[in-house]
mmCIF file of C-alpha atoms in Angstrom:
data_model
loop_
_atom_site.group_PDB
_atom_site.id
_atom_site.type_symbol
_atom_site.label_atom_id
_atom_site.label_comp_id
_atom_site.label_asym_id
_atom_site.label_seq_id
_atom_site.Cartn_x
_atom_site.Cartn_y
_atom_site.Cartn_z
ATOM 1 C CA MET A 1 -7.770 45.321 -51.703
ATOM 2 C CA LYS A 2 -5.891 44.269 -48.593
ATOM 3 C CA LYS A 3 -2.705 42.307 -48.848
ATOM 4 C CA ARG A 4 -3.209 39.471 -46.365
ATOM 5 C CA ILE A 5 -1.245 36.410 -45.436
ATOM 6 C CA PHE A 6 -2.587 34.343 -42.531
ATOM 7 C CA SER A 7 -0.609 31.904 -40.423
ATOM 8 C CA VAL A 8 -1.418 30.189 -37.155
ATOM 9 C CA ILE A 9 1.997 28.994 -36.051
ATOM 10 C CA PHE A 10 5.438 29.879 -37.301
ATOM 11 C CA SER A 11 8.354 27.484 -36.740
ATOM 12 C CA ALA A 12 11.787 29.008 -36.236
ATOM 13 C CA VAL A 13 14.374 27.733 -38.706
ATOM 14 C CA VAL A 14 17.979 28.132 -37.671
ATOM 15 C CA GLY A 15 20.658 27.977 -40.366
ATOM 16 C CA ALA A 16 23.960 26.345 -39.371
ATOM 17 C CA LEU A 17 27.088 28.227 -40.288
ATOM 18 C CA THR A 18 30.285 26.199 -40.798
ATOM 19 C CA LEU A 19 33.271 28.117 -39.501
ATOM 20 C CA CYS A 20 36.681 27.264 -40.991
ATOM 21 C CA GLY A 21 39.871 28.278 -39.157
ATOM 22 C CA CYS A 22 43.473 27.357 -38.286
ATOM 23 C CA SER A 23 44.975 26.293 -35.002
ATOM 24 C CA SER A 24 47.191 28.753 -33.159
ATOM 25 C CA SER A 25 50.294 26.612 -33.865
ATOM 26 C CA SER A 26 49.890 26.840 -37.638
ATOM 27 C CA ALA A 27 51.800 30.153 -37.735
ATOM 28 C CA GLN A 28 55.015 28.341 -36.831
ATOM 29 C CA VAL A 29 57.017 26.199 -39.328
ATOM 30 C CA ALA A 30 59.432 23.597 -37.981
ATOM 31 C CA ALA A 31 62.702 23.485 -40.074
ATOM 32 C CA THR A 32 64.619 20.253 -40.525
ATOM 33 C CA PRO A 33 68.435 20.867 -41.011
ATOM 34 C CA SER A 34 70.060 19.120 -44.021
ATOM 35 C CA SER A 35 73.221 18.408 -41.972
ATOM 36 C CA ALA A 36 74.398 18.603 -38.391
ATOM 37 C CA ASP A 37 76.061 21.981 -38.934
ATOM 38 C CA SER A 38 73.328 23.530 -41.052
ATOM 39 C CA ALA A 39 71.873 26.796 -39.809
ATOM 40 C CA PRO A 40 68.224 26.880 -38.870
ATOM 41 C CA VAL A 41 65.874 27.979 -41.644
ATOM 42 C CA ALA A 42 64.341 31.362 -40.889
ATOM 43 C CA VAL A 43 60.630 31.771 -41.477
ATOM 44 C CA THR A 44 59.818 35.117 -43.053
ATOM 45 C CA PRO A 45 56.287 36.386 -42.531
ATOM 46 C CA ALA A 46 54.326 37.305 -45.640
ATOM 47 C CA THR A 47 54.785 40.887 -46.671
ATOM 48 C CA GLU A 48 51.325 41.210 -48.343
ATOM 49 C CA ALA A 49 48.526 42.389 -46.047
ATOM 50 C CA VAL A 50 45.456 40.183 -45.858
ATOM 51 C CA THR A 51 42.364 42.224 -46.608
ATOM 52 C CA GLN A 52 39.504 41.448 -44.253
ATOM 53 C CA PRO A 53 35.948 41.766 -45.618
ATOM 54 C CA GLU A 54 34.090 44.842 -44.435
ATOM 55 C CA PRO A 55 31.246 44.033 -42.054
ATOM 56 C CA THR A 56 27.919 44.490 -43.773
ATOM 57 C CA THR A 57 24.544 45.471 -42.333
ATOM 58 C CA GLU A 58 21.564 44.118 -44.175
ATOM 59 C CA TYR A 59 19.255 46.904 -45.278
ATOM 60 C CA ILE A 60 15.599 46.279 -44.577
ATOM 61 C CA GLU A 61 13.254 48.567 -46.433
ATOM 62 C CA PRO A 62 10.689 49.902 -43.949
ATOM 63 C CA VAL A 63 7.300 48.189 -44.134
ATOM 64 C CA THR A 64 4.231 49.656 -42.415
ATOM 65 C CA VAL A 65 1.096 47.702 -41.530
ATOM 66 C CA ASN A 66 -2.093 49.614 -40.712
ATOM 67 C CA LEU A 67 -4.446 48.089 -38.146
ATOM 68 C CA VAL A 68 -7.927 49.217 -37.126
ATOM 69 C CA ALA A 69 -10.010 47.806 -34.273
ATOM 70 C CA VAL A 70 -13.521 48.485 -33.018
ATOM 71 C CA GLY A 71 -15.268 47.619 -29.793
ATOM 72 C CA ASP A 72 -18.226 45.620 -28.566
ATOM 73 C CA MET A 73 -20.805 44.138 -30.923
ATOM 74 C CA LEU A 74 -23.389 44.141 -28.125
ATOM 75 C CA MET A 75 -26.215 42.538 -30.092
ATOM 76 C CA HIS A 76 -29.400 42.904 -28.092
ATOM 77 C CA ALA A 77 -32.259 41.207 -29.908
ATOM 78 C CA GLY A 78 -33.659 44.580 -30.996
ATOM 79 C CA ALA A 79 -30.468 45.392 -32.869
ATOM 80 C CA SER A 80 -31.333 42.548 -35.254
ATOM 81 C CA ILE A 81 -34.765 43.877 -36.229
ATOM 82 C CA PRO A 82 -33.498 45.686 -39.369
ATOM 83 C CA ALA A 83 -31.679 42.497 -40.429
ATOM 84 C CA VAL A 84 -34.920 40.689 -41.304
ATOM 85 C CA GLN A 85 -35.465 40.749 -45.064
ATOM 86 C CA PRO A 86 -38.822 40.479 -46.916
ATOM 87 C CA ASP A 87 -38.086 36.862 -47.791
ATOM 88 C CA GLY A 88 -37.339 35.952 -44.175
ATOM 89 C CA SER A 89 -33.555 35.880 -44.562
ATOM 90 C CA TYR A 90 -31.159 38.003 -42.498
ATOM 91 C CA ASN A 91 -28.650 40.635 -43.595
ATOM 92 C CA TYR A 92 -26.593 42.761 -41.177
ATOM 93 C CA ASP A 93 -24.752 44.939 -43.687
ATOM 94 C CA TYR A 94 -26.606 48.017 -42.353
ATOM 95 C CA LEU A 95 -24.400 47.989 -39.248
ATOM 96 C CA PHE A 96 -21.255 48.673 -41.261
ATOM 97 C CA ALA A 97 -22.477 50.797 -44.178
ATOM 98 C CA ASN A 98 -20.985 54.075 -42.919
ATOM 99 C CA ILE A 99 -17.594 52.742 -41.772
ATOM 100 C CA ARG A 100 -16.940 50.025 -44.337
ATOM 101 C CA SER A 101 -14.344 51.953 -46.356
ATOM 102 C CA ALA A 102 -12.216 52.535 -43.249
ATOM 103 C CA VAL A 103 -12.317 48.826 -42.389
ATOM 104 C CA GLU A 104 -11.588 47.672 -45.932
ATOM 105 C CA GLY A 105 -8.731 50.157 -46.240
ATOM 106 C CA ALA A 106 -6.790 48.679 -43.324
ATOM 107 C CA ASP A 107 -4.282 45.839 -43.613
ATOM 108 C CA ILE A 108 -5.761 44.235 -40.497
ATOM 109 C CA ALA A 109 -9.239 44.915 -39.093
ATOM 110 C CA VAL A 110 -10.402 43.589 -35.715
ATOM 111 C CA VAL A 111 -13.862 43.495 -34.095
ATOM 112 C CA ASN A 112 -14.982 42.298 -30.670
ATOM 113 C CA ASN A 113 -17.967 39.933 -30.885
ATOM 114 C CA GLU A 114 -19.420 40.511 -27.454
ATOM 115 C CA VAL A 115 -22.045 37.797 -27.873
ATOM 116 C CA ILE A 116 -21.900 34.220 -29.060
ATOM 117 C CA MET A 117 -23.192 32.733 -32.338
ATOM 118 C CA ALA A 118 -24.315 29.417 -30.886
ATOM 119 C CA GLY A 119 -26.691 28.410 -33.675
ATOM 120 C CA ASN A 120 -29.471 29.952 -35.741
ATOM 121 C CA GLU A 121 -31.988 27.475 -34.349
ATOM 122 C CA ILE A 122 -31.625 29.308 -31.019
ATOM 123 C CA GLY A 123 -32.450 32.625 -32.665
ATOM 124 C CA ASN A 124 -31.588 36.158 -31.550
ATOM 125 C CA ILE A 125 -31.634 36.415 -27.761
ATOM 126 C CA GLY A 126 -30.927 39.498 -25.679
ATOM 127 C CA TYR A 127 -29.781 40.135 -22.122
ATOM 128 C CA PRO A 128 -28.688 38.376 -19.970
ATOM 129 C CA CYS A 129 -27.677 35.272 -21.943
ATOM 130 C CA PHE A 130 -27.211 36.409 -25.529
ATOM 131 C CA ASN A 131 -27.170 34.736 -28.893
ATOM 132 C CA VAL A 132 -27.018 36.255 -32.380
ATOM 133 C CA ARG A 133 -27.477 34.665 -35.780
ATOM 134 C CA THR A 134 -24.451 33.700 -37.855
ATOM 135 C CA GLU A 135 -25.445 36.120 -40.622
ATOM 136 C CA LEU A 136 -23.799 38.768 -38.456
ATOM 137 C CA GLY A 137 -20.489 36.988 -39.020
ATOM 138 C CA ASP A 138 -21.114 36.926 -42.765
ATOM 139 C CA ALA A 139 -21.645 40.704 -42.726
ATOM 140 C CA GLU A 140 -18.496 41.271 -40.669
ATOM 141 C CA VAL A 141 -16.450 39.423 -43.271
ATOM 142 C CA ARG A 142 -18.082 41.381 -46.105
ATOM 143 C CA ALA A 143 -17.266 44.587 -44.250
ATOM 144 C CA GLY A 144 -13.594 43.633 -44.238
ATOM 145 C CA PHE A 145 -12.890 42.336 -40.735
ATOM 146 C CA ASP A 146 -10.046 39.824 -40.553
ATOM 147 C CA VAL A 147 -9.893 39.026 -36.828
ATOM 148 C CA ILE A 148 -12.801 38.263 -34.477
ATOM 149 C CA LEU A 149 -12.354 38.542 -30.705
ATOM 150 C CA GLY A 150 -14.343 35.792 -28.991
ATOM 151 C CA ALA A 151 -13.269 35.843 -25.338
ATOM 152 C CA THR A 152 -15.871 37.921 -23.471
ATOM 153 C CA ASN A 153 -17.971 37.663 -20.343
ATOM 154 C CA HIS A 154 -20.778 36.332 -22.595
ATOM 155 C CA THR A 155 -18.777 33.571 -24.286
ATOM 156 C CA MET A 156 -20.379 30.878 -22.085
ATOM 157 C CA ASP A 157 -23.931 32.262 -22.411
ATOM 158 C CA GLN A 158 -25.039 29.197 -24.383
ATOM 159 C CA ASP A 159 -22.733 26.749 -22.606
ATOM 160 C CA ALA A 160 -19.678 25.015 -24.087
ATOM 161 C CA SER A 161 -21.785 23.627 -26.930
ATOM 162 C CA GLY A 162 -22.463 27.191 -28.022
ATOM 163 C CA ILE A 163 -18.731 27.859 -28.283
ATOM 164 C CA LEU A 164 -18.177 24.688 -30.288
ATOM 165 C CA ASN A 165 -21.003 25.637 -32.647
ATOM 166 C CA CYS A 166 -19.631 29.149 -33.035
ATOM 167 C CA VAL A 167 -16.096 27.975 -33.813
ATOM 168 C CA ASN A 168 -17.503 25.452 -36.290
ATOM 169 C CA PHE A 169 -19.388 28.229 -38.099
ATOM 170 C CA TRP A 170 -16.227 30.270 -38.567
ATOM 171 C CA GLN A 171 -14.146 27.288 -39.629
ATOM 172 C CA THR A 172 -16.644 26.056 -42.203
ATOM 173 C CA SER A 173 -18.028 29.360 -43.515
ATOM 174 C CA HIS A 174 -15.026 31.690 -43.220
ATOM 175 C CA PRO A 175 -11.854 29.638 -42.715
ATOM 176 C CA ASP A 176 -9.584 32.601 -43.542
ATOM 177 C CA THR A 177 -11.021 34.673 -40.708
ATOM 178 C CA ALA A 178 -9.179 34.351 -37.404
ATOM 179 C CA VAL A 179 -11.215 33.797 -34.236
ATOM 180 C CA LEU A 180 -9.325 34.438 -30.996
ATOM 181 C CA GLY A 181 -10.068 33.592 -27.380
ATOM 182 C CA MET A 182 -12.294 30.551 -27.881
ATOM 183 C CA HIS A 183 -11.472 27.077 -29.144
ATOM 184 C CA ASP A 184 -12.859 23.694 -30.092
ATOM 185 C CA SER A 185 -9.974 21.587 -28.742
ATOM 186 C CA ALA A 186 -7.077 21.647 -26.303
ATOM 187 C CA ASP A 187 -4.645 21.514 -29.225
ATOM 188 C CA SER A 188 -6.074 24.602 -30.901
ATOM 189 C CA ALA A 189 -6.138 26.386 -27.539
ATOM 190 C CA SER A 190 -2.353 26.067 -27.329
ATOM 191 C CA ASP A 191 -1.795 27.633 -30.742
ATOM 192 C CA ILE A 192 -0.506 31.193 -31.069
ATOM 193 C CA TYR A 193 -2.152 33.123 -33.878
ATOM 194 C CA VAL A 194 0.197 35.172 -36.053
ATOM 195 C CA HIS A 195 -1.070 37.419 -38.821
ATOM 196 C CA GLU A 196 1.583 38.201 -41.422
ATOM 197 C CA VAL A 197 1.340 41.142 -43.811
ATOM 198 C CA ASN A 198 4.164 41.893 -46.242
ATOM 199 C CA GLY A 199 6.726 40.181 -44.033
ATOM 200 C CA VAL A 200 5.578 41.747 -40.751
ATOM 201 C CA ARG A 201 4.516 39.040 -38.294
ATOM 202 C CA ILE A 202 1.985 40.194 -35.694
ATOM 203 C CA ALA A 203 0.982 37.814 -32.892
ATOM 204 C CA MET A 204 -2.431 38.314 -31.262
ATOM 205 C CA LEU A 205 -3.896 37.022 -28.005
ATOM 206 C CA ASN A 206 -7.377 37.497 -26.496
ATOM 207 C CA TYR A 207 -8.524 36.874 -22.900
ATOM 208 C CA THR A 208 -11.577 37.609 -20.741
ATOM 209 C CA TYR A 209 -11.696 38.353 -17.012
ATOM 210 C CA GLY A 210 -14.599 35.899 -16.566
ATOM 211 C CA THR A 211 -17.873 34.502 -17.904
ATOM 212 C CA ASN A 212 -20.541 36.198 -15.750
ATOM 213 C CA GLY A 213 -20.351 33.480 -13.131
ATOM 214 C CA ILE A 214 -21.274 30.733 -15.583
ATOM 215 C CA PRO A 215 -18.736 27.986 -14.894
ATOM 216 C CA VAL A 216 -16.751 26.462 -17.711
ATOM 217 C CA PRO A 217 -17.763 22.770 -17.699
ATOM 218 C CA SER A 218 -15.188 20.249 -16.524
ATOM 219 C CA GLY A 219 -13.316 18.873 -19.489
ATOM 220 C CA TYR A 220 -14.019 21.984 -21.576
ATOM 221 C CA GLU A 221 -11.530 24.347 -19.962
ATOM 222 C CA TYR A 222 -9.904 24.895 -23.350
ATOM 223 C CA THR A 223 -13.012 26.530 -24.822
ATOM 224 C CA VAL A 224 -12.387 30.067 -23.522
ATOM 225 C CA ASP A 225 -9.166 31.926 -22.668
ATOM 226 C CA LEU A 226 -9.505 33.329 -19.144
ATOM 227 C CA MET A 227 -7.520 36.177 -17.609
ATOM 228 C CA THR A 228 -7.277 35.487 -13.871
ATOM 229 C CA GLU A 229 -4.576 35.218 -11.240
ATOM 230 C CA ALA A 230 -4.648 31.456 -11.719
ATOM 231 C CA THR A 231 -4.036 31.745 -15.460
ATOM 232 C CA LYS A 232 -1.219 34.312 -15.241
ATOM 233 C CA PRO A 233 1.555 31.716 -15.715
ATOM 234 C CA ARG A 234 -0.161 30.388 -18.816
ATOM 235 C CA ILE A 235 -0.619 33.941 -20.189
ATOM 236 C CA ALA A 236 3.053 34.735 -19.535
ATOM 237 C CA ASP A 237 3.999 31.568 -21.434
ATOM 238 C CA ASP A 238 1.649 32.502 -24.303
ATOM 239 C CA ILE A 239 3.275 35.921 -24.593
ATOM 240 C CA ALA A 240 6.786 34.465 -24.468
ATOM 241 C CA ARG A 241 5.952 32.028 -27.260
ATOM 242 C CA ALA A 242 4.268 34.791 -29.238
ATOM 243 C CA LYS A 243 7.379 36.955 -28.967
ATOM 244 C CA SER A 244 9.580 34.102 -30.192
ATOM 245 C CA ILE A 245 7.640 33.670 -33.445
ATOM 246 C CA SER A 246 6.649 37.221 -34.317
ATOM 247 C CA ASP A 247 7.857 40.800 -34.698
ATOM 248 C CA PHE A 248 5.094 42.421 -32.646
ATOM 249 C CA VAL A 249 2.650 41.211 -29.960
ATOM 250 C CA ILE A 250 -0.894 42.494 -29.342
ATOM 251 C CA VAL A 251 -3.121 41.479 -26.423
ATOM 252 C CA TYR A 252 -6.879 42.112 -26.521
ATOM 253 C CA PRO A 253 -8.160 41.885 -22.914
ATOM 254 C CA HIS A 254 -11.841 41.876 -21.993
ATOM 255 C CA TRP A 255 -11.513 43.755 -18.715
ATOM 256 C CA GLY A 256 -12.420 46.771 -16.606
ATOM 257 C CA THR A 257 -15.579 48.224 -15.089
ATOM 258 C CA GLU A 258 -18.740 48.735 -17.116
ATOM 259 C CA TYR A 259 -19.663 52.386 -17.822
ATOM 260 C CA ASN A 260 -16.503 53.671 -16.165
ATOM 261 C CA LEU A 261 -14.960 56.431 -18.286
ATOM 262 C CA GLY A 262 -11.738 56.106 -16.311
ATOM 263 C CA ILE A 263 -9.268 53.262 -15.695
ATOM 264 C CA SER A 264 -9.827 50.666 -12.978
ATOM 265 C CA ASP A 265 -7.154 49.330 -10.624
ATOM 266 C CA GLU A 266 -7.595 45.924 -12.243
ATOM 267 C CA GLN A 267 -6.778 47.349 -15.670
ATOM 268 C CA THR A 268 -3.741 49.174 -14.312
ATOM 269 C CA ALA A 269 -2.395 45.986 -12.739
ATOM 270 C CA TRP A 270 -2.910 43.889 -15.851
ATOM 271 C CA ALA A 271 -1.427 46.575 -18.093
ATOM 272 C CA SER A 272 1.697 46.563 -15.933
ATOM 273 C CA PHE A 273 1.842 42.768 -16.168
ATOM 274 C CA PHE A 274 1.550 42.840 -19.963
ATOM 275 C CA ALA A 275 4.247 45.492 -20.238
ATOM 276 C CA GLU A 276 6.626 43.447 -18.080
ATOM 277 C CA GLN A 277 6.096 40.469 -20.418
ATOM 278 C CA GLY A 278 7.103 42.603 -23.414
ATOM 279 C CA VAL A 279 3.699 43.108 -25.077
ATOM 280 C CA ASP A 280 3.750 45.936 -27.627
ATOM 281 C CA LEU A 281 0.087 46.939 -27.871
ATOM 282 C CA VAL A 282 -3.052 46.377 -25.769
ATOM 283 C CA ILE A 283 -6.566 47.075 -27.068
ATOM 284 C CA GLY A 284 -9.272 46.575 -24.457
ATOM 285 C CA THR A 285 -13.003 45.909 -24.550
ATOM 286 C CA HIS A 286 -15.935 45.339 -22.144
ATOM 287 C CA PRO A 287 -16.708 48.646 -20.315
ATOM 288 C CA HIS A 288 -19.167 49.718 -23.109
ATOM 289 C CA VAL A 289 -17.705 53.247 -23.026
ATOM 290 C CA ILE A 290 -14.486 54.748 -24.316
ATOM 291 C CA GLU A 291 -11.582 55.020 -21.894
ATOM 292 C CA PRO A 292 -8.193 56.772 -22.068
ATOM 293 C CA VAL A 293 -5.255 55.777 -24.256
ATOM 294 C CA GLN A 294 -1.861 55.731 -22.533
ATOM 295 C CA TRP A 295 1.720 54.550 -22.869
ATOM 296 C CA VAL A 296 2.816 52.149 -20.121
ATOM 297 C CA GLU A 297 6.499 51.553 -19.428
ATOM 298 C CA SER A 298 7.975 48.391 -17.913
ATOM 299 C CA SER A 299 10.727 48.239 -15.294
ATOM 300 C CA THR A 300 13.240 47.652 -18.106
ATOM 301 C CA GLY A 301 12.066 50.636 -20.151
ATOM 302 C CA HIS A 302 9.911 48.739 -22.641
ATOM 303 C CA ARG A 303 7.019 50.954 -23.804
ATOM 304 C CA MET A 304 3.569 49.561 -24.554
ATOM 305 C CA LEU A 305 0.565 51.454 -25.923
ATOM 306 C CA VAL A 306 -2.810 50.782 -24.256
ATOM 307 C CA TYR A 307 -6.288 51.578 -25.544
ATOM 308 C CA TYR A 308 -8.111 50.783 -22.306
ATOM 309 C CA SER A 309 -11.554 50.516 -23.933
ATOM 310 C CA LEU A 310 -13.025 51.194 -27.361
ATOM 311 C CA GLY A 311 -16.576 51.218 -26.017
ATOM 312 C CA ASN A 312 -19.511 49.803 -27.941
ATOM 313 C CA PHE A 313 -19.546 49.376 -31.664
ATOM 314 C CA VAL A 314 -23.248 48.541 -31.558
ATOM 315 C CA SER A 315 -25.775 48.485 -28.713
ATOM 316 C CA ILE A 316 -29.289 49.708 -28.044
ATOM 317 C CA GLN A 317 -28.613 50.806 -24.496
ATOM 318 C CA TYR A 318 -30.023 54.026 -23.033
ATOM 319 C CA TYR A 319 -26.799 55.439 -21.640
ATOM 320 C CA ASN A 320 -25.813 58.445 -23.736
ATOM 321 C CA TYR A 321 -22.128 57.838 -23.136
ATOM 322 C CA SER A 322 -22.410 54.209 -24.259
ATOM 323 C CA MET A 323 -23.492 55.444 -27.711
ATOM 324 C CA LEU A 324 -19.964 56.805 -28.231
ATOM 325 C CA GLY A 325 -17.344 54.312 -29.335
ATOM 326 C CA GLY A 326 -13.893 54.381 -30.845
ATOM 327 C CA MET A 327 -12.016 52.968 -33.812
ATOM 328 C CA ALA A 328 -8.361 52.448 -32.893
ATOM 329 C CA LYS A 329 -5.944 53.164 -35.746
ATOM 330 C CA VAL A 330 -2.372 51.936 -35.310
ATOM 331 C CA SER A 331 0.546 51.938 -37.767
ATOM 332 C CA ILE A 332 3.167 49.250 -37.121
ATOM 333 C CA THR A 333 6.500 49.697 -38.904
ATOM 334 C CA LYS A 334 9.289 47.158 -39.360
ATOM 335 C CA ASP A 335 12.771 48.213 -40.471
ATOM 336 C CA ALA A 336 16.418 47.454 -39.727
ATOM 337 C CA SER A 337 16.057 48.726 -36.158
ATOM 338 C CA GLY A 338 13.118 46.459 -35.323
ATOM 339 C CA THR A 339 9.328 46.707 -35.234
ATOM 340 C CA ARG A 340 7.485 49.501 -33.480
ATOM 341 C CA ILE A 341 4.359 51.666 -33.395
ATOM 342 C CA SER A 342 5.046 54.509 -35.801
ATOM 343 C CA ASP A 343 1.673 56.254 -35.488
ATOM 344 C CA TYR A 344 -1.611 55.885 -33.639
ATOM 345 C CA ASP A 345 -4.989 57.608 -33.554
ATOM 346 C CA MET A 346 -8.662 57.078 -32.781
ATOM 347 C CA ASP A 347 -11.796 57.941 -34.735
ATOM 348 C CA PHE A 348 -14.918 58.441 -32.642
ATOM 349 C CA LEU A 349 -18.095 56.580 -33.615
ATOM 350 C CA VAL A 350 -21.776 57.012 -32.724
ATOM 351 C CA THR A 351 -24.397 54.253 -32.546
ATOM 352 C CA HIS A 352 -27.632 55.536 -34.026
ATOM 353 C CA TYR A 353 -30.944 53.711 -33.646
ATOM 354 C CA THR A 354 -34.504 54.820 -34.160
ATOM 355 C CA SER A 355 -37.787 54.208 -32.374
ATOM 356 C CA GLY A 356 -38.898 50.628 -32.812
ATOM 357 C CA ARG A 357 -35.337 49.740 -33.838
ATOM 358 C CA THR A 358 -36.328 50.085 -37.480
ATOM 359 C CA ALA A 359 -32.853 51.467 -38.169
ATOM 360 C CA VAL A 360 -29.573 50.719 -36.383
ATOM 361 C CA THR A 361 -26.230 51.847 -37.703
ATOM 362 C CA LYS A 362 -22.842 53.336 -36.870
ATOM 363 C CA CYS A 363 -21.596 56.775 -37.910
ATOM 364 C CA PHE A 364 -18.365 58.688 -37.539
ATOM 365 C CA LEU A 365 -18.870 61.422 -34.942
ATOM 366 C CA ARG A 366 -17.314 63.983 -37.277
ATOM 367 C CA GLN A 367 -20.147 63.274 -39.757
ATOM 368 C CA TYR A 368 -22.998 62.993 -37.250
ATOM 369 C CA LYS A 369 -25.475 65.871 -37.450
ATOM 370 C CA GLU A 370 -27.779 67.391 -34.846
ATOM 371 C CA GLU A 371 -30.793 66.709 -37.073
ATOM 372 C CA LEU A 372 -30.015 62.989 -37.057
ATOM 373 C CA ALA A 373 -29.265 62.993 -33.330
ATOM 374 C CA ALA A 374 -32.712 64.467 -32.677
ATOM 375 C CA SER A 375 -34.312 61.346 -34.183
ATOM 376 C CA HIS A 376 -32.395 58.956 -31.916
ATOM 377 C CA ALA A 377 -34.647 56.647 -29.897
ATOM 378 C CA ILE A 378 -32.841 57.739 -26.748
ATOM 379 C CA LEU A 379 -34.557 61.116 -27.133
ATOM 380 C CA VAL A 380 -37.780 59.985 -28.794
ATOM 381 C CA GLU A 381 -38.656 57.272 -26.251
ATOM 382 C CA PRO A 382 -36.464 57.714 -23.172
ATOM 383 C CA PRO A 383 -36.952 55.313 -20.228
ATOM 384 C CA GLU A 384 -38.184 56.570 -16.846
ATOM 385 C CA ASN A 385 -34.684 56.831 -15.361
ATOM 386 C CA TYR A 386 -33.163 58.404 -18.479
ATOM 387 C CA ALA A 387 -32.451 61.804 -16.926
ATOM 388 C CA THR A 388 -30.846 60.280 -13.854
ATOM 389 C CA VAL A 389 -28.438 57.911 -15.612
ATOM 390 C CA ASN A 390 -27.458 60.544 -18.189
ATOM 391 C CA ALA A 391 -27.083 63.558 -15.918
ATOM 392 C CA GLY A 392 -24.270 65.680 -17.280
ATOM 393 C CA TYR A 393 -24.123 63.800 -20.588
ATOM 394 C CA PRO A 394 -26.645 65.350 -22.999
ATOM 395 C CA PHE A 395 -27.320 63.371 -26.173
ATOM 396 C CA THR A 396 -26.351 66.026 -28.677
ATOM 397 C CA VAL A 397 -23.465 66.202 -31.116
ATOM 398 C CA ALA A 398 -21.841 68.777 -28.845
ATOM 399 C CA GLY A 399 -22.428 66.558 -25.804
ATOM 400 C CA LEU A 400 -20.840 63.537 -27.499
ATOM 401 C CA LYS A 401 -17.868 65.638 -28.548
ATOM 402 C CA ASN A 402 -17.431 66.819 -24.959
ATOM 403 C CA ILE A 403 -17.226 63.198 -23.780
ATOM 404 C CA ALA A 404 -14.571 62.472 -26.412
ATOM 405 C CA LYS A 405 -12.600 65.569 -25.455
ATOM 406 C CA SER A 406 -12.707 64.784 -21.733
ATOM 407 C CA VAL A 407 -11.698 61.122 -22.057
ATOM 408 C CA CYS A 408 -9.314 61.150 -25.048
ATOM 409 C CA PRO A 409 -8.387 64.797 -25.639
ATOM 410 C CA GLU A 410 -5.366 63.963 -27.789
ATOM 411 C CA PHE A 411 -7.645 62.543 -30.495
ATOM 412 C CA ALA A 412 -10.478 65.057 -30.211
ATOM 413 C CA GLU A 413 -8.723 68.300 -31.097
ATOM 414 C CA ASP A 414 -10.311 68.516 -34.562
ATOM 415 C CA LEU A 415 -13.859 67.621 -33.535
#
């Protein structure tokens, strides 16, 4: 069972210390003679030494918080086919069956909801303007996820009303689950979310580079947190406020270039910006493929860890390399010297789906077998351009491992 304490805003409380002291003239005593010819009274300093208290350093027992995060829940309509139950209800637990213990075992678990939950009356809609039923959110909570990332390029797919409906679902059905990056009011948009575990306060922020050209309606600018040149001052202010009320700051940017296994110039520039603001950890989404993990250092020497992209958690795309995703694993330790990343890793994940989408699930790459890979719909019913788009990336266990080793070799040594 996770130990969780949730808080949206912390207020700093400053204790006033009353300092008592003497004026510099108090060391002198004026003597009044008893007669005109009396000798002055000599003042003899005290012979006993005054013992000053030894300075003390408060000991803080180290506390470590373990965080896991996964990438894009890219819910094409076909990915919901196995959710339909005999009685007509929906259940998405199948998506998390093979990774649930890893999610539940973390102190904080984060997932990126690529698509909006704008209302079940809309139904499950695929590309280009998505919607997925709210039962997906129920399954995410059952799987153990604590934090939902909502700022993506698909956040406005069902207009501002879709965002308001989505936020309302989370608030009414799962009020203890944090939803970042989208809001139902200007007041809530100004809040900084802080997740506290065993006295370690971790602030989290989520932004998207855009909304696929769908404009945010006038008067509803608060609904989605954008990451543009125009919003940089606001982001810098968010980070500054986050630092003032927490021990550790994480930014989750929706950024980069789709299907790029490398790092774009845009990502490099934003990573530098985040490091200069004092962010401690960046975990990126959007490219639908895994990307490198690097340390970035600011001009003042502050070091920030960046997972540039965790790839897809779920999709039914036909790109072999988009079937490989990552689960970031970060240990955050607080002690007398401060709060820092004490360990970090990544587990590689494979999206498996069958012909007709009768089965869709996620597996750890280390447990994925060639026999199962051979039944993947990518191989059973490949599209006409399959060979072209996947040239050099065979869909085999060995091929998936080669992608992991080429992009994130430091985490793939034991594959």
